[in-house]
Short mmCIF file of C-alpha atoms in Angstrom, two decimals:
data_model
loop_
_atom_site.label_atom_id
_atom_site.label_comp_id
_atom_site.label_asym_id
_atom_site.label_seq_id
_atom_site.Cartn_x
_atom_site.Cartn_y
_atom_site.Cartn_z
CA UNK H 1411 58.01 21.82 19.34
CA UNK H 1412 60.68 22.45 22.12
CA UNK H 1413 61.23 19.91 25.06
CA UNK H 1414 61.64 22.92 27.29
CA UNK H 1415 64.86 21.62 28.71
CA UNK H 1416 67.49 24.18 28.44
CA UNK H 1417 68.36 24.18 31.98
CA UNK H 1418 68.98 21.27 34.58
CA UNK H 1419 65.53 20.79 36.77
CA UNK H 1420 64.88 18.19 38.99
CA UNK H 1421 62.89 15.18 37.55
CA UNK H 1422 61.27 13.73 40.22
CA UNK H 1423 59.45 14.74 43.21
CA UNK H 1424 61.73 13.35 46.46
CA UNK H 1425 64.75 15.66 44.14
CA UNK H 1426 62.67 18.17 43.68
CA UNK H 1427 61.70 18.76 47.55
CA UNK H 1428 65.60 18.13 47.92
CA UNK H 1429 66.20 21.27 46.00
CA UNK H 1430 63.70 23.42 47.38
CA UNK H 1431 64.72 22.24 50.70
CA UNK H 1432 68.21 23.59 49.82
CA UNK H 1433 67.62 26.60 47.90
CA UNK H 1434 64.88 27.63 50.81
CA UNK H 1435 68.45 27.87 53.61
CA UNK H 1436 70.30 30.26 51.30
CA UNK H 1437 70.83 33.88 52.37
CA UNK H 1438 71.40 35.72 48.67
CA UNK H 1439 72.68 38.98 48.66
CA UNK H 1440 69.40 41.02 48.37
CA UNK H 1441 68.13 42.89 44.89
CA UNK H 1442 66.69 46.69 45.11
CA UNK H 1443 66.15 48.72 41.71
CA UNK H 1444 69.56 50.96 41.20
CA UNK H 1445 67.57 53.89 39.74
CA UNK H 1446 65.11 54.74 37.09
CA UNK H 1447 64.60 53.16 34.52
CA UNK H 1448 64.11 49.62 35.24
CA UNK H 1449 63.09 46.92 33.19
CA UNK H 1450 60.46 44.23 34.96
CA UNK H 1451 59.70 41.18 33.07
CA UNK H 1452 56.76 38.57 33.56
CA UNK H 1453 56.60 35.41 32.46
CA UNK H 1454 53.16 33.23 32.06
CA UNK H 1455 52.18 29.82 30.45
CA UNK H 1456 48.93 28.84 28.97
CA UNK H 1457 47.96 25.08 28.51
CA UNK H 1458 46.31 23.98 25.74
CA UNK H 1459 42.11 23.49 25.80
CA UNK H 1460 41.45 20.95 28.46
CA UNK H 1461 45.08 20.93 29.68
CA UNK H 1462 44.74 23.13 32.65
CA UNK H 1463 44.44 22.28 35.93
CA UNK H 1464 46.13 19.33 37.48
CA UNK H 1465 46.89 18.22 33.57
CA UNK H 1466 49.23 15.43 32.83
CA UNK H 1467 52.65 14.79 31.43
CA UNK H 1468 52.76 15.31 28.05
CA UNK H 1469 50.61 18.47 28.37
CA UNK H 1470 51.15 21.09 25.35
CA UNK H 1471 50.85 25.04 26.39
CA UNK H 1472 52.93 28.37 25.53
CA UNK H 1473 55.45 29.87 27.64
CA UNK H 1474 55.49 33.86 27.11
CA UNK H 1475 57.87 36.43 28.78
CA UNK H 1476 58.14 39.76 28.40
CA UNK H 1477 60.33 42.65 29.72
CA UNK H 1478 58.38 46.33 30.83
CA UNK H 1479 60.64 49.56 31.53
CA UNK H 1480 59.57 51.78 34.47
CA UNK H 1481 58.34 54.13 34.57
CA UNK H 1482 56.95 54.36 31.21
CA UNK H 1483 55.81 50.75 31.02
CA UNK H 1484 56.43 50.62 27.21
CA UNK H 1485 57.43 46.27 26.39
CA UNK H 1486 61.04 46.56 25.31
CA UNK H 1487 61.12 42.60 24.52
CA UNK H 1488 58.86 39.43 23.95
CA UNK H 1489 59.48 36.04 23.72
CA UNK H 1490 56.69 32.93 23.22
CA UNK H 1491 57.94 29.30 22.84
CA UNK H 1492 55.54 26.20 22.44
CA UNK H 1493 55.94 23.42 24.95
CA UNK H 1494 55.63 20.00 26.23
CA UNK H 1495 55.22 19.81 30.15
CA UNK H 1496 57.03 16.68 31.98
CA UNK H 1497 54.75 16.83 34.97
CA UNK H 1498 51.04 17.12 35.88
CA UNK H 1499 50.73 19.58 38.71
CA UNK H 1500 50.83 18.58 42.45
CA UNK H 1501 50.71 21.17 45.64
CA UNK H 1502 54.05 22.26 46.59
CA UNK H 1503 55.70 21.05 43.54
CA UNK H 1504 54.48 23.73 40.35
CA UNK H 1505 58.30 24.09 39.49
CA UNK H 1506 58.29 20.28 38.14
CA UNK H 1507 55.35 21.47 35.70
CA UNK H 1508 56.15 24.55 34.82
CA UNK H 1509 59.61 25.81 35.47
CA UNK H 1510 61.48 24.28 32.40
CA UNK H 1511 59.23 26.16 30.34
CA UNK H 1512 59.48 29.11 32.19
CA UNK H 1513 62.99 28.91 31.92
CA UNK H 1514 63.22 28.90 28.33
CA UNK H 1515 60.95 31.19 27.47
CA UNK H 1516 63.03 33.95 29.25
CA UNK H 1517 66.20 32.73 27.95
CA UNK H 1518 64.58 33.50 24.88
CA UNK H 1519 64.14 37.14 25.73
CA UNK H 1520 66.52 39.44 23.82
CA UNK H 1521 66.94 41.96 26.50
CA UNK H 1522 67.31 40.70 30.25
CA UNK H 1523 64.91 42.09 32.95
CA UNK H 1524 66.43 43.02 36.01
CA UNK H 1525 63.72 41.68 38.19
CA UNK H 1526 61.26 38.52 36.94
CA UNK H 1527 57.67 39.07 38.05
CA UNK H 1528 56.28 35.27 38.24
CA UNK H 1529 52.56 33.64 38.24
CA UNK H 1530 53.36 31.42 41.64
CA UNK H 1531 54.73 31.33 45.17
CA UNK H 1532 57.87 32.07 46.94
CA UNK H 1533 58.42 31.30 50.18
CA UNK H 1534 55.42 30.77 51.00
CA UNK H 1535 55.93 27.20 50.64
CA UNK H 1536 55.95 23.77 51.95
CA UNK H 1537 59.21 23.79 51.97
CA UNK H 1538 60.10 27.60 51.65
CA UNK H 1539 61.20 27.57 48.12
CA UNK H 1540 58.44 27.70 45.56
CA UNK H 1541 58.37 27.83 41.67
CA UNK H 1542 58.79 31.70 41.83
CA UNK H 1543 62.18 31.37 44.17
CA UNK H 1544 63.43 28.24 42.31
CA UNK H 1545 63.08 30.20 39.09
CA UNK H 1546 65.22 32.90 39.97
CA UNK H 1547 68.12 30.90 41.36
CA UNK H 1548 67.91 28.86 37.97
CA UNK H 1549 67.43 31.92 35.66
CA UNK H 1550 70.38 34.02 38.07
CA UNK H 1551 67.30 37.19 37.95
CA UNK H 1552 65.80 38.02 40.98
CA UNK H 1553 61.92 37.50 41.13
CA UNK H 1554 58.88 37.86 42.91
CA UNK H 1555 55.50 35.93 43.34
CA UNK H 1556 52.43 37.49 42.21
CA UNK H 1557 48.98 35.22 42.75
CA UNK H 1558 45.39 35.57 43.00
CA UNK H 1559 45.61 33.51 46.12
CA UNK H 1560 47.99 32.12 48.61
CA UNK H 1561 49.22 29.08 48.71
CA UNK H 1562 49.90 28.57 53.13
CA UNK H 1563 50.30 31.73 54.40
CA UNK H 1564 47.76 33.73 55.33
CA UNK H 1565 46.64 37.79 56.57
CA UNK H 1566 44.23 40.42 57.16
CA UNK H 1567 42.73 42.37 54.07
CA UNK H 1568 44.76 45.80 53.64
CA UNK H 1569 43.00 49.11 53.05
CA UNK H 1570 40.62 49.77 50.11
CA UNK H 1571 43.16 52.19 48.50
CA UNK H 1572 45.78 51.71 45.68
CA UNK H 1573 49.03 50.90 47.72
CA UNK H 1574 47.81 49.40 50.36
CA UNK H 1575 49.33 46.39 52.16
CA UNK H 1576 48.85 44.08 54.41
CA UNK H 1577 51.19 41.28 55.59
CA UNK H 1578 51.22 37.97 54.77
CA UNK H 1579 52.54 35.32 57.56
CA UNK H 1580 53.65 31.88 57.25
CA UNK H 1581 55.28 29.92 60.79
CA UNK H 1582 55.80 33.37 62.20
CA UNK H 1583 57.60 34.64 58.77
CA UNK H 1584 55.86 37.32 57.16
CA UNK H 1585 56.77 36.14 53.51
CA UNK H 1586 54.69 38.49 51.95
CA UNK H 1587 51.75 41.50 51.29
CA UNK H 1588 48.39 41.50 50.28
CA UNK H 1589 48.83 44.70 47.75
CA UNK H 1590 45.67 46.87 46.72
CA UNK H 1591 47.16 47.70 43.09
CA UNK H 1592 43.68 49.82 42.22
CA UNK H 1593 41.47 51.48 44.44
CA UNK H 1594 38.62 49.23 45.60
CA UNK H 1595 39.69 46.21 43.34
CA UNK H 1596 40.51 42.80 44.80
CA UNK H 1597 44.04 42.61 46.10
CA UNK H 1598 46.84 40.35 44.86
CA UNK H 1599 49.22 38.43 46.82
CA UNK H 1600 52.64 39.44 46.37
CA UNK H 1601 55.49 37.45 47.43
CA UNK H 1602 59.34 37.75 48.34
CA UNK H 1603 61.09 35.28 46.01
CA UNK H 1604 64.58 34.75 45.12
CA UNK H 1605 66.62 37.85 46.43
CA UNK H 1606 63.61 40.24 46.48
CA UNK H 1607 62.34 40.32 50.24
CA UNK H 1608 58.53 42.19 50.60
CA UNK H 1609 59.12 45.87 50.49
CA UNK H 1610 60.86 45.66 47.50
CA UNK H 1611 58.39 43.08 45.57
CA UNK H 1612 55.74 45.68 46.48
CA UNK H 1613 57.36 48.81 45.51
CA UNK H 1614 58.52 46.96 42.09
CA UNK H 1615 54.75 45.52 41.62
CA UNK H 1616 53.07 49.45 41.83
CA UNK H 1617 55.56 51.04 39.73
CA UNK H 1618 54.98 48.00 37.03
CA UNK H 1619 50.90 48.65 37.27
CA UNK H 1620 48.89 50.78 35.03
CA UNK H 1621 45.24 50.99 35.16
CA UNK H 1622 44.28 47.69 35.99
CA UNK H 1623 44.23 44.95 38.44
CA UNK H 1624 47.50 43.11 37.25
CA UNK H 1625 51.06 44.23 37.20
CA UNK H 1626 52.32 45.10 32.75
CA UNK H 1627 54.55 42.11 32.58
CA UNK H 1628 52.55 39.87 34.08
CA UNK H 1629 49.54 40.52 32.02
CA UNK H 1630 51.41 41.38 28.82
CA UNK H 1631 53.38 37.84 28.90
CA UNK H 1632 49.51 36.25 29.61
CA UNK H 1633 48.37 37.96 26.49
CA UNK H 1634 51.06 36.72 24.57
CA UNK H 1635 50.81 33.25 25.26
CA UNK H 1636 46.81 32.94 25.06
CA UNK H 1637 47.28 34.79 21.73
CA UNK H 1638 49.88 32.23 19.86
CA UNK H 1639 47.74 29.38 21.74
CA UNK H 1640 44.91 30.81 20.07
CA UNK H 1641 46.67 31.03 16.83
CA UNK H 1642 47.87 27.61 16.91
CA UNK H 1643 44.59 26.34 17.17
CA UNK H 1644 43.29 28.39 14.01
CA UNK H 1645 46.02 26.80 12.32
CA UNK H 1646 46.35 23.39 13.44
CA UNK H 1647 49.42 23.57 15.13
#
């Protein structure tokens, strides 16, 4: 079993904040898609049975990532690695939990996505920076948040229809949309992250969703990783 640890994350909250604090002032050159076809990866860890939630250090899960072409959104590459988290999970500080993991599993990809669609926040933050902006400055891919909920910021519902948007506003910021990715479905925060700002995480989210709620990579990566945690448990690992 992997420690996760390829890449250099803080260990401990006060560094942590530090580096969010930091990465949060930066001004990026911005990302847009340079044509068609584009690949979009997502990238999603499942804890083990009775591991989610807050959880603990020492928590086991799988890290999955895969990487979607558009249009077309065939998978062109999949990675899953087993883990051990350092951190349980506190508000505003995900990345601790989560991020090395993350990390590796896309390093693991074969092919390199040109944009990193990520289960968590960007800057809407405490601090401006969260685990989907951090990973992208580690990982050197731009990224976007995509969450059932927010996390500070807040806005009005947008339109019942598929492409719909409303903004999202955080200390007078809009750092994001509420996106309708299916026609009457519930809609799905989406979130500027590391050198994506909003129109371009919602444009890339619409043109990596099929037929249902959730964007391909996203969803595909989730499958992944409940399927080898699944496995693992049918064979004792």
């Amino acid at each position: 079993m992997h420690d996760a640890s390829n890449r250099v994350w803080p260990h401990d909250a006060a560094a942590l904040s530090r580096e969010q604090e930091r990465l949060a002032a930066l001004t990026p050159p911005p990302w847009q898609p340079g044509g068609e076809p584009f690949l979009v990866g997502g990238c999603f860890l499942a804890f083990a049975p009775g591991e989610q939630g807050p959880g603990h250090a020492g928590d086991h899960g799988w890290a999955a990532a895969t990487v979607v072409e558009c249009p077309g959104l065939t998978t062109v590459a999949s990675a899953v690695v087993p883990c051990v988290v350092g951190a349980a999970y506190a508000r505003g500080q995900l990345a601790r939990r989560e991020g090395p993991a993350l990390t590796e599993a896309v390093d693991a990809l074969t092919i390199r996505p040109d944009v990193l669609l990520v289960d968590a926040t960007g800057r809407d933050h405490p601090r401006g920076a969260g685990l989907a902006l951090q990973l992208g400055a580690v990982l050197g891919i731009p990224t976007i948040g995509v969450t059932q909920r927010t996390l500070l910021a807040a806005g009005d519902e947008p339109g019942l229809e598929r492409g719909d948007r409303a903004p999202l506003w955080l200390r007078g910021e809009v750092v994001g949309a509420w996106v309708r990715t299916q026609r009457n479905v519930r809609s799905l925060a989406v979130h500027a992250a590391w050198r994506v700002d909003v129109d371009t995480a919602v444009r890339v989210v619409l043109a990596s969703t099929g037929k249902v709620r959730a964007p391909e990579p996203l969803r595909r990566a989730r499958t992944i990783a409940r399927k080898s945690r699944a496995d693992a448990r049918a064979t004792g690992g």
